[in-house]
XYZ file of N, CA and C in Angstrom:
699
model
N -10.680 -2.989 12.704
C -10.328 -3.262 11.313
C -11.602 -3.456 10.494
N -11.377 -3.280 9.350
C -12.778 -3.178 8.312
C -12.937 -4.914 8.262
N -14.322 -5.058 8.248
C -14.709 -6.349 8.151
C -14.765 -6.604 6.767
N -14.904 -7.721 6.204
C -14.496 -7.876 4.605
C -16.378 -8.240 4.401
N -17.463 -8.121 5.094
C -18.673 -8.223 4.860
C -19.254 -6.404 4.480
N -18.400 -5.715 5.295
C -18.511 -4.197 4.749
C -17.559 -3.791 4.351
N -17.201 -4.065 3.178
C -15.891 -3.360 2.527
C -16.198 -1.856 1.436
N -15.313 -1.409 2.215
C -15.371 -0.100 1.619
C -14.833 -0.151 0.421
N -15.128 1.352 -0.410
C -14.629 1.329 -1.644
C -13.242 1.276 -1.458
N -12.392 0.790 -2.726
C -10.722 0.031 -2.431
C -10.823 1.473 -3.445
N -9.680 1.172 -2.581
C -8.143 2.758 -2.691
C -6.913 2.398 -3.153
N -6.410 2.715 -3.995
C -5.004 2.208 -4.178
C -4.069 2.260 -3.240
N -3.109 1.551 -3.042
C -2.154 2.054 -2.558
C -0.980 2.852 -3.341
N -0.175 3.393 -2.573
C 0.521 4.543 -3.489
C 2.370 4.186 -2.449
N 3.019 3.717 -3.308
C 4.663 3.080 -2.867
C 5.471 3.675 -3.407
N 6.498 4.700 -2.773
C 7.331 5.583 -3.615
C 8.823 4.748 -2.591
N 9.737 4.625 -3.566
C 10.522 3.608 -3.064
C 12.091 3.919 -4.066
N 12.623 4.893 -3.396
C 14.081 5.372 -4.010
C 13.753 5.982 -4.985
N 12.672 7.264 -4.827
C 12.176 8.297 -5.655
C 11.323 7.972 -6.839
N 10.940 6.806 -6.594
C 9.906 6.263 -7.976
C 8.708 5.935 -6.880
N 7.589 6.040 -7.912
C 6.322 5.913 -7.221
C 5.384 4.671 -7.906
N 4.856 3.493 -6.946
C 4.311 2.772 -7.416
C 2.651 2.550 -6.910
N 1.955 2.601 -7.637
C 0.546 2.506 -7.201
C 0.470 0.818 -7.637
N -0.412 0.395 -6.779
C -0.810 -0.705 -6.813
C -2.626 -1.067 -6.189
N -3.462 -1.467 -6.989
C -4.682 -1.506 -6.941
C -5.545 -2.176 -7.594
N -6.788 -1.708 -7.880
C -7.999 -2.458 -8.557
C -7.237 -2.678 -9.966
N -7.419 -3.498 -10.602
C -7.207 -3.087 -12.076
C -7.744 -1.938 -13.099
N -9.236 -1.842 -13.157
C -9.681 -0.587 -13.926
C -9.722 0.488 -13.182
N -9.240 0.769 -11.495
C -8.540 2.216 -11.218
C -7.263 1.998 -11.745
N -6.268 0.813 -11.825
C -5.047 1.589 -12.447
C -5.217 1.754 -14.196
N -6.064 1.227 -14.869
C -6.025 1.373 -16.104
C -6.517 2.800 -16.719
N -7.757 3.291 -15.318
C -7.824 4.957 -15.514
C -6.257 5.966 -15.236
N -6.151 5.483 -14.155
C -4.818 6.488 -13.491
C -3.943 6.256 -15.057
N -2.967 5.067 -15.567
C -2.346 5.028 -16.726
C -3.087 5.977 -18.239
N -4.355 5.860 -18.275
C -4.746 7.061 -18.987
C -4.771 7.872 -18.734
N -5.245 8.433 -17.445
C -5.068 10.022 -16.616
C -3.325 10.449 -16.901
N -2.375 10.047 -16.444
C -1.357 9.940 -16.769
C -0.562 10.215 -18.078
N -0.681 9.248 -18.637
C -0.232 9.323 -20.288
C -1.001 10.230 -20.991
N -1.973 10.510 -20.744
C -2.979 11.867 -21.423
C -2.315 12.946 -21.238
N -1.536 12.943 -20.102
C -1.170 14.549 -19.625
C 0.713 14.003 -19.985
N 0.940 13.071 -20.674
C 2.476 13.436 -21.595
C 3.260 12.765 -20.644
N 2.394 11.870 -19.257
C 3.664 11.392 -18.028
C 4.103 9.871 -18.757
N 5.239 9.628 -18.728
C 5.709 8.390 -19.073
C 5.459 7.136 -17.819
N 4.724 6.165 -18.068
C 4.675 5.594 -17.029
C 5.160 3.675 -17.241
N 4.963 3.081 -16.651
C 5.076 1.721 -17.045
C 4.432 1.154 -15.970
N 3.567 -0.350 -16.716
C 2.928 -1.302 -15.978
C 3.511 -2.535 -16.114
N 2.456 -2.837 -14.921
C 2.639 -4.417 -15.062
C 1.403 -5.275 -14.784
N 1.358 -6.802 -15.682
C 0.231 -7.240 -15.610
C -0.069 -8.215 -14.326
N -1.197 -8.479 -14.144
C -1.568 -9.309 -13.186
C -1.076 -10.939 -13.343
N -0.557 -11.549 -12.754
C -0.037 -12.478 -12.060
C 1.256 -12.896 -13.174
N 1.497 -12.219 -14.130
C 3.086 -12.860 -14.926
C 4.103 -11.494 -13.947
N 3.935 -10.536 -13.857
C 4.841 -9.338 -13.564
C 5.518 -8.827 -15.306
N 4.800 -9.019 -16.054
C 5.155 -8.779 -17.446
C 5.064 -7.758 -18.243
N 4.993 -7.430 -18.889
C 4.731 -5.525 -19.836
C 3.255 -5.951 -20.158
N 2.803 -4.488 -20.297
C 1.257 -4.154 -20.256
C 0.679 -5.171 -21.873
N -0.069 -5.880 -21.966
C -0.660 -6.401 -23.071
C -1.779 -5.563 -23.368
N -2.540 -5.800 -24.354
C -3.956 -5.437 -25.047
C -5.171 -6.614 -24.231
N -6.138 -5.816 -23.443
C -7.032 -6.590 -23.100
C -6.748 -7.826 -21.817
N -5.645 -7.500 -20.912
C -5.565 -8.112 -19.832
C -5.393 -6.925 -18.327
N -5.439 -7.731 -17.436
C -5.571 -6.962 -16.428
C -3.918 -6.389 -15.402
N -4.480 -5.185 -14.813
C -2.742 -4.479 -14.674
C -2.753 -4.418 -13.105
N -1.682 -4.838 -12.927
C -1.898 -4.748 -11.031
C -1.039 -3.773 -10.681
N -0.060 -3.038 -11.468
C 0.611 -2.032 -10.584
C 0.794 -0.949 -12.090
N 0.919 0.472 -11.660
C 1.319 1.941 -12.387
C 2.455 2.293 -11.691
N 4.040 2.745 -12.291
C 4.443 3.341 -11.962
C 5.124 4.634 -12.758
N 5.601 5.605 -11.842
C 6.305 6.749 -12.558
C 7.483 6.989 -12.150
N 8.636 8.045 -12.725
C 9.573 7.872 -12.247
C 9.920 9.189 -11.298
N 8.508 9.329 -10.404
C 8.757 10.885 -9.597
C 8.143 10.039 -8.154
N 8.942 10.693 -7.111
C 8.750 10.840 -6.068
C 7.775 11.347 -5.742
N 6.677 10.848 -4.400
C 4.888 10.834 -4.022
C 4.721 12.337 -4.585
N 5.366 13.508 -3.812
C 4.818 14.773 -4.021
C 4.283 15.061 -5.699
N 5.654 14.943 -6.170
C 5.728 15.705 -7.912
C 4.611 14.392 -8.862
N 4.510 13.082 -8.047
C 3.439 12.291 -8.709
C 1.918 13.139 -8.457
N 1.552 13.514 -6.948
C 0.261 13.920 -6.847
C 0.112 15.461 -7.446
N 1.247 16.226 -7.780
C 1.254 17.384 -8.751
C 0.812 16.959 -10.383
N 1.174 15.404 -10.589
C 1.067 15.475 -11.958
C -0.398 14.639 -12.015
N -0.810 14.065 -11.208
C -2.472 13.856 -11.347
C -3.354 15.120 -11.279
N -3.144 15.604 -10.709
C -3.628 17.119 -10.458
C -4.147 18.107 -11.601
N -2.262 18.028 -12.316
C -2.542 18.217 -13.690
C -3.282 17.638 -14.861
N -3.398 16.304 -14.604
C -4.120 15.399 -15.591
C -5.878 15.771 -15.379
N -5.662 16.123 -13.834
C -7.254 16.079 -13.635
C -7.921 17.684 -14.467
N -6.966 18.037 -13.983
C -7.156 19.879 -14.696
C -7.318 19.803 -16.550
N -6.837 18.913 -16.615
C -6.518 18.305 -18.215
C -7.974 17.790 -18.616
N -7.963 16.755 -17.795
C -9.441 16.153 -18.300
C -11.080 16.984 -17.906
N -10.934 17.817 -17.211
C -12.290 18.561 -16.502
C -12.481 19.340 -17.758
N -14.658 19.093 -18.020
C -15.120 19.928 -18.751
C -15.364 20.814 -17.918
N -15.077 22.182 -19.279
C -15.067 23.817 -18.833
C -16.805 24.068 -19.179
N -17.041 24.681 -18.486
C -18.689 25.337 -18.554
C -18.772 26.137 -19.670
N -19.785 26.026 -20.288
C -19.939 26.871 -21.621
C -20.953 28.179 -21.187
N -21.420 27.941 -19.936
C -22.016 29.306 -19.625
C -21.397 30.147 -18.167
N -22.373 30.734 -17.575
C -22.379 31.406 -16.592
C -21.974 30.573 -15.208
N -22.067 29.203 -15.632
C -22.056 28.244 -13.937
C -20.585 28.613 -13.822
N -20.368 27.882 -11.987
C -19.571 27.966 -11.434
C -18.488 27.570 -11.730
N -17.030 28.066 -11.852
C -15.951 27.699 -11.816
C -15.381 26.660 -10.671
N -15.279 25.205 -10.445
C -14.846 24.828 -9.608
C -13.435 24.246 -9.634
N -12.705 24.195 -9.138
C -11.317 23.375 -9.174
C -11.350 22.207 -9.301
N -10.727 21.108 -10.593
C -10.596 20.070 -10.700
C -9.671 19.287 -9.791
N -10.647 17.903 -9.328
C -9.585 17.184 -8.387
C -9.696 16.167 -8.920
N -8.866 14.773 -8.376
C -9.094 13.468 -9.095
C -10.090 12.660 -8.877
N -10.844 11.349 -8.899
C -11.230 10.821 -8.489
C -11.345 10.701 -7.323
N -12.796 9.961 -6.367
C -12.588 9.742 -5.200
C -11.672 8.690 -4.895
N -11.632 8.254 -5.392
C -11.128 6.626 -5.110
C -9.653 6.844 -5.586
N -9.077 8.209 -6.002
C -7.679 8.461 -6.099
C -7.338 9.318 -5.348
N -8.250 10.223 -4.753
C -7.897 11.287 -3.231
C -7.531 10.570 -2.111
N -8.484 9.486 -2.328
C -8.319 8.855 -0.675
C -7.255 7.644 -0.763
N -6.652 7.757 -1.851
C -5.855 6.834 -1.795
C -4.388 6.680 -0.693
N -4.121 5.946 -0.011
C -3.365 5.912 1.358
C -1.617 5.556 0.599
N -0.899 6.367 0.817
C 0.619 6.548 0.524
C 1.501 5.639 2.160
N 2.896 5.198 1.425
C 4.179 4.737 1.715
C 5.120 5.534 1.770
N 6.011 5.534 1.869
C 7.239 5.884 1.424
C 8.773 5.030 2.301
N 9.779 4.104 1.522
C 9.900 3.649 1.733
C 11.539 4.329 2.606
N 11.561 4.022 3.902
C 12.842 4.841 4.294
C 14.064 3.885 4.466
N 15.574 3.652 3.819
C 16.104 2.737 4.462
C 16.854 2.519 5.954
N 16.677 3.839 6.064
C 17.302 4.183 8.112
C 16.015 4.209 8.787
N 15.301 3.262 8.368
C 13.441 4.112 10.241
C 14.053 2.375 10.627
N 13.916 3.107 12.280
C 14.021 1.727 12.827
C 12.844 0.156 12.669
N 13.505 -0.635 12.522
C 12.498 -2.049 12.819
C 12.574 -2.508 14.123
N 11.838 -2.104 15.099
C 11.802 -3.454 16.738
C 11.746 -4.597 16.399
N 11.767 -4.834 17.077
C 11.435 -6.738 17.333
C 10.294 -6.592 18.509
N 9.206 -7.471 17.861
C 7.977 -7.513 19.023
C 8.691 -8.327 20.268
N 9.508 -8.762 20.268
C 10.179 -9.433 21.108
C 11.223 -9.082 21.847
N 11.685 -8.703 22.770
C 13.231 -7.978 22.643
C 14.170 -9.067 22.831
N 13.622 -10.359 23.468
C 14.817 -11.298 22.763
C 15.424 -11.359 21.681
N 14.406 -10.799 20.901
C 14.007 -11.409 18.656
C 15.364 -10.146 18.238
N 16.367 -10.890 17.713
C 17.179 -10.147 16.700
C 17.033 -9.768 15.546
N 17.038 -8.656 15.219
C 16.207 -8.536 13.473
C 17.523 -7.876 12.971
N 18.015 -8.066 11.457
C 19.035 -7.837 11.343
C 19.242 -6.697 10.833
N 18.771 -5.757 10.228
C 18.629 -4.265 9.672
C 18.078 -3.172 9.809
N 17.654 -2.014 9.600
C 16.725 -1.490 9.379
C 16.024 -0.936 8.329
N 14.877 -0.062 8.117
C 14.790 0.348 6.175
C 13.040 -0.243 7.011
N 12.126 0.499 6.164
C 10.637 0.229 6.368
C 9.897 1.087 5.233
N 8.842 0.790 5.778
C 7.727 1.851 4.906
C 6.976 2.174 5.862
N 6.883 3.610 5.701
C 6.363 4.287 6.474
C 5.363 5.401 5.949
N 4.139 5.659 6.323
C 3.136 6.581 6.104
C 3.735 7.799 5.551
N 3.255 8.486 4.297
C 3.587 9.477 3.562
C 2.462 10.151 3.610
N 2.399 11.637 3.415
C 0.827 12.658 3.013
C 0.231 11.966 1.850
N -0.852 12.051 1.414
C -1.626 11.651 0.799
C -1.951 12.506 -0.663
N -2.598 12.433 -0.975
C -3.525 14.153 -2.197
C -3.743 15.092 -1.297
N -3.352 16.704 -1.730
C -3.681 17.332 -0.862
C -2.966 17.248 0.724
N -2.295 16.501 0.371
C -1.444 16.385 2.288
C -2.031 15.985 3.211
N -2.889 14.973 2.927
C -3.721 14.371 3.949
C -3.118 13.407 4.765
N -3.214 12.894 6.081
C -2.883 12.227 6.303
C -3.271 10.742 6.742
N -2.581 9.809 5.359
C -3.057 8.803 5.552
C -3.246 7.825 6.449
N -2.186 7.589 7.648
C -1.965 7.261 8.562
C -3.310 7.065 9.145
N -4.532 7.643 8.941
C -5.749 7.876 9.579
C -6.828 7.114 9.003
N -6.340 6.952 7.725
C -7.553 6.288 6.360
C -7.905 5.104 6.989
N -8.858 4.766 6.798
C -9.324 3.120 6.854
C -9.372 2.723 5.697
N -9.494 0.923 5.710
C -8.774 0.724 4.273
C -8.899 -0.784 4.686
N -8.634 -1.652 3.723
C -8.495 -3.109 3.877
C -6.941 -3.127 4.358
N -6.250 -4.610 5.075
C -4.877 -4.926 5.706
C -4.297 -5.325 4.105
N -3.247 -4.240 3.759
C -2.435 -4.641 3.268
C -1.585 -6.147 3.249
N -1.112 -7.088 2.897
C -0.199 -8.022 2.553
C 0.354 -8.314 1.513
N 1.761 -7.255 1.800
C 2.645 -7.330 0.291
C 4.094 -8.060 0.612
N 3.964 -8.374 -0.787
C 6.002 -9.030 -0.495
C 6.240 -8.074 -1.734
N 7.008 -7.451 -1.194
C 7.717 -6.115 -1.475
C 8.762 -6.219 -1.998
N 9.769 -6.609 -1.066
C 11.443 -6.274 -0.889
C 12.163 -7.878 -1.419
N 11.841 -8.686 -0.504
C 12.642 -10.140 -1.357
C 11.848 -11.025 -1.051
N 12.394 -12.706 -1.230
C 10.950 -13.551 -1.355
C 11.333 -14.198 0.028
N 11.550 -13.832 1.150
C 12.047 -14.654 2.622
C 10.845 -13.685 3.963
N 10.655 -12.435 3.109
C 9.450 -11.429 4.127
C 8.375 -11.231 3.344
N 7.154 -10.588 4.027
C 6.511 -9.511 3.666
C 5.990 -8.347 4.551
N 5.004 -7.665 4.170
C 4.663 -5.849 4.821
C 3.305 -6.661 4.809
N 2.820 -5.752 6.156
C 1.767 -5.559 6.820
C 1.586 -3.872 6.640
N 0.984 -3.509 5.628
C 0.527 -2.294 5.191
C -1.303 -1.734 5.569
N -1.580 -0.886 6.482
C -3.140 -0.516 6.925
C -2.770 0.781 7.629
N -3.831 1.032 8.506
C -4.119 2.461 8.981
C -2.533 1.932 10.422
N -2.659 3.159 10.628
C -1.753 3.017 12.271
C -2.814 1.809 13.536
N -4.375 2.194 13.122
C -5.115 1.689 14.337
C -4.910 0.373 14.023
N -5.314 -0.122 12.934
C -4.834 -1.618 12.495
C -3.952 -2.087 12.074
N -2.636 -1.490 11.885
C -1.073 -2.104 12.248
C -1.368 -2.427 13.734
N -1.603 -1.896 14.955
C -1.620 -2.176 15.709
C -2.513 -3.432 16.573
N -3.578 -3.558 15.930
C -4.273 -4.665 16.389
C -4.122 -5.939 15.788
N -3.171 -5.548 14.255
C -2.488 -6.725 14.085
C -1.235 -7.548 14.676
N -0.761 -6.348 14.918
C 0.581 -6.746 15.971
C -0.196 -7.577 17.025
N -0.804 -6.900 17.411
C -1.349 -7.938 19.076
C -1.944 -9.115 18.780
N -2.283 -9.161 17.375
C -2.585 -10.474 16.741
C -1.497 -11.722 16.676
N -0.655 -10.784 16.022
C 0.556 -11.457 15.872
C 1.303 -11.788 16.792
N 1.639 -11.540 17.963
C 1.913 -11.993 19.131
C 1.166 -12.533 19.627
N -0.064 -12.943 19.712
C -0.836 -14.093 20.236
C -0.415 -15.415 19.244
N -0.470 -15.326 17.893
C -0.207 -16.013 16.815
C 1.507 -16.809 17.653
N 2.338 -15.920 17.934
C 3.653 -16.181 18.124
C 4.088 -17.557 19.471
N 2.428 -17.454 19.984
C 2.691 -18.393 21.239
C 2.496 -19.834 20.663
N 2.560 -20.265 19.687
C 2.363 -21.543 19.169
C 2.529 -21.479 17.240
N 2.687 -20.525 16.762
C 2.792 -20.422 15.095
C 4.394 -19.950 15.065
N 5.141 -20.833 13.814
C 6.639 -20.657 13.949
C 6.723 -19.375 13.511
N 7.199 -18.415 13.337
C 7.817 -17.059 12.620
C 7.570 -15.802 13.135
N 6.223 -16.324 13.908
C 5.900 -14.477 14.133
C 6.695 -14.023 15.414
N 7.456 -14.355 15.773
C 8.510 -14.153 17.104
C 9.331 -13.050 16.055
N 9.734 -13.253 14.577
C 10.212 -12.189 13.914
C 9.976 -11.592 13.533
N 8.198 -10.997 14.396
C 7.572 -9.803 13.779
C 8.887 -8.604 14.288
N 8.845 -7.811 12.843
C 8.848 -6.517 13.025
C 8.416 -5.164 12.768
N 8.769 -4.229 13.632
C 7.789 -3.316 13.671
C 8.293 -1.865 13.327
N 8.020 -1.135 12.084
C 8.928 -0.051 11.446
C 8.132 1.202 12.095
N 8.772 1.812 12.643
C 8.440 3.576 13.310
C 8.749 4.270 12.715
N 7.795 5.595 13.210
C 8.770 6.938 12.060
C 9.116 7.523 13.520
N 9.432 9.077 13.430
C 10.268 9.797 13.986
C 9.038 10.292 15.774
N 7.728 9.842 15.108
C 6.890 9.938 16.260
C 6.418 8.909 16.709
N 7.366 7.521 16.849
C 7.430 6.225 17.329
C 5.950 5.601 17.313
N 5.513 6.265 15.677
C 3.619 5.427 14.804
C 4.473 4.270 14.242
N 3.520 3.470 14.644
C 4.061 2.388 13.387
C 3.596 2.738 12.009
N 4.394 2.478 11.064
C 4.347 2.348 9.657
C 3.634 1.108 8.937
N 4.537 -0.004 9.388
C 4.366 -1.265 8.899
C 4.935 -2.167 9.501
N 4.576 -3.559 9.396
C 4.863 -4.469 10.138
C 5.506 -5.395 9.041
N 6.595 -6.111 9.424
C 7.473 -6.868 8.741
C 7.413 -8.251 9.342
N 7.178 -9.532 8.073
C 7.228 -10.854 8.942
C 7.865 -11.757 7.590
N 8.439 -12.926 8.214
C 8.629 -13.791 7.529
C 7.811 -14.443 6.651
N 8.003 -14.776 5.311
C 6.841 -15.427 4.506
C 6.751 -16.835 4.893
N 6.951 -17.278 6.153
C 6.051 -18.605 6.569
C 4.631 -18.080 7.398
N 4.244 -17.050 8.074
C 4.046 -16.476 8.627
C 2.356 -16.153 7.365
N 2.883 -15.950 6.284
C 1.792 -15.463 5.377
C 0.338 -16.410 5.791
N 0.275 -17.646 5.232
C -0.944 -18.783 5.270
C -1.271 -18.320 6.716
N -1.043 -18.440 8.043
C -1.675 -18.411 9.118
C -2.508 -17.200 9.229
N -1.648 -15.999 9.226
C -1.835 -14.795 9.767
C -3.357 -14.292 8.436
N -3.124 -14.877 7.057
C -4.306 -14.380 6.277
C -5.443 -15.472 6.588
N -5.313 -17.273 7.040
C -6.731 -17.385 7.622
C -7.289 -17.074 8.554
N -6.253 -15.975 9.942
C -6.624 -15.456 10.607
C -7.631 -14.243 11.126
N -7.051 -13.884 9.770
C -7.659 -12.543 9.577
C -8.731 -12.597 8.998
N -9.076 -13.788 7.981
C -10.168 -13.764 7.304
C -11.069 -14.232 8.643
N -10.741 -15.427 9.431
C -11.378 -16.012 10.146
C -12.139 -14.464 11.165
N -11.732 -13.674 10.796
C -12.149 -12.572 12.073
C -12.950 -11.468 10.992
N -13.472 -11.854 9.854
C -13.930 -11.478 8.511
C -13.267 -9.836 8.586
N -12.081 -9.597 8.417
C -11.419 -8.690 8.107
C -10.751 -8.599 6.631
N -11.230 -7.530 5.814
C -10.843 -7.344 4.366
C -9.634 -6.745 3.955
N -8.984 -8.524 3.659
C -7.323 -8.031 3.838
C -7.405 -7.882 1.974
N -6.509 -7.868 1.155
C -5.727 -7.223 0.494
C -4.414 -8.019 0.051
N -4.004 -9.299 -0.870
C -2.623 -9.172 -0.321
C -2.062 -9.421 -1.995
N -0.851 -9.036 -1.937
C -0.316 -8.784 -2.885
C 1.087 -9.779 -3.035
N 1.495 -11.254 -3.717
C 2.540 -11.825 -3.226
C 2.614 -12.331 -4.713
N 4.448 -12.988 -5.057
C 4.846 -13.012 -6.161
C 4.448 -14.007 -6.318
N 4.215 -14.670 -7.361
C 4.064 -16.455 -8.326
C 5.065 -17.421 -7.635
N 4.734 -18.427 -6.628
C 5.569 -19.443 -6.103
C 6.124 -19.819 -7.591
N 7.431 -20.252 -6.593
C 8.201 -20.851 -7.657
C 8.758 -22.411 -6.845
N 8.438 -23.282 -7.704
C 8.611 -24.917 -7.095
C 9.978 -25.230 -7.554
């Protein structure tokens, strides 16, 4: 896992979730992407950092979304990028416009509600299924491979959250998390979302589970990432 003393350049993440697509990231990459975007006529909507509120003048935006599914989203950056590229006024080379680096390499979701969830446990009953699971990337890359800081999002409701990273570090978090499970209450309900070539996607845990598992991770100077709603007392 990436150590948080060498952190690489941050990548958005990219969450398409019942055909809508949500990026979530730095603030001034999503405040470019929302201009890249709206330049090229796409309707999009934000939200600001820590209210979950409509976009203001002069504050910071933690998530972009659109209302197209991953593919027809990375068709319409594409276009924006083709939009924004200066044309040569002479003889130089014609090259093909792409987006940003830091928007190519950006690592995709997609959220399925039938991929199975295990239980790291096979005692452990988990009651559903539905995950997020690795999608192609720009260009059809596959993200599954990217390195990247450990995702920690609460996503879906306020009782879980996602363990979102590469496949290599979903996995060394799991084995984390089952060491965690021999004495920390919750992580016995890790679960673990597969796709159809039994990769993990993402890892699912209870939000008691959050405080341990992130001084854990820091404690092992790993550059987590986490993304969770405004307690409410």
């Amino acid at each position: 896992m990436p150590r948080s003393d060498e952190v690489p350049q941050r990548v958005p993440y990219v969450l398409e979730y019942q055909g809508r697509t949500v990026v979530l990231g730095e603030p001034f990459h999503l405040a470019e992407l929302d201009r890249m975007l709206t330049r090229s006529h796409v309707s999009t909507t934000t939200t600001v950092s820590g209210t979950g509120g409509t976009q203001l003048d002069g504050v910071l935006l933690n998530s972009v979304s659109v209302d197209l599914p991953i593919p027809r989203f990375w068709e319409q950056v594409q276009s924006a990028a083709f939009d924004d590229a200066p044309w040569p006024a002479d003889d130089s080379p014609v090259t093909v416009p792409e987006p940003p680096a830091w928007l190519a390499a950006a690592r995709c979701w997609e959220y399925d509600p039938v991929a199975p969830v295990l239980p790291a446990v096979e005692s452990t009953r988990l009651e559903e299924p539905g995950g997020w699971l690795h999608s192609p990337g720009f260009a059809g890359f596959d993200t599954s491979r990217y390195a990247g800081s450990v995702g920690l999002f609460q996503l879906m409701d306020q009782e879980t959250f996602w363990v979102l990273a590469s496949t290599e570090d979903l996995v060394e978090v799991r084995l984390l998390a089952l060491d965690l499970a021999r004495y920390r209450r919750g992580f016995l309900e890790l679960g673990v979302c597969f796709d159809e070539f039994e990769r993990p996607g993402s890892l699912r845990l209870p939000l008691i589970c959050r405080e341990v598992l992130e001084d854990e991770l820091i404690a092992r100077s790993v550059d987590i990432e986490p993304r969770f709603w405004p307690r409410v007392d």
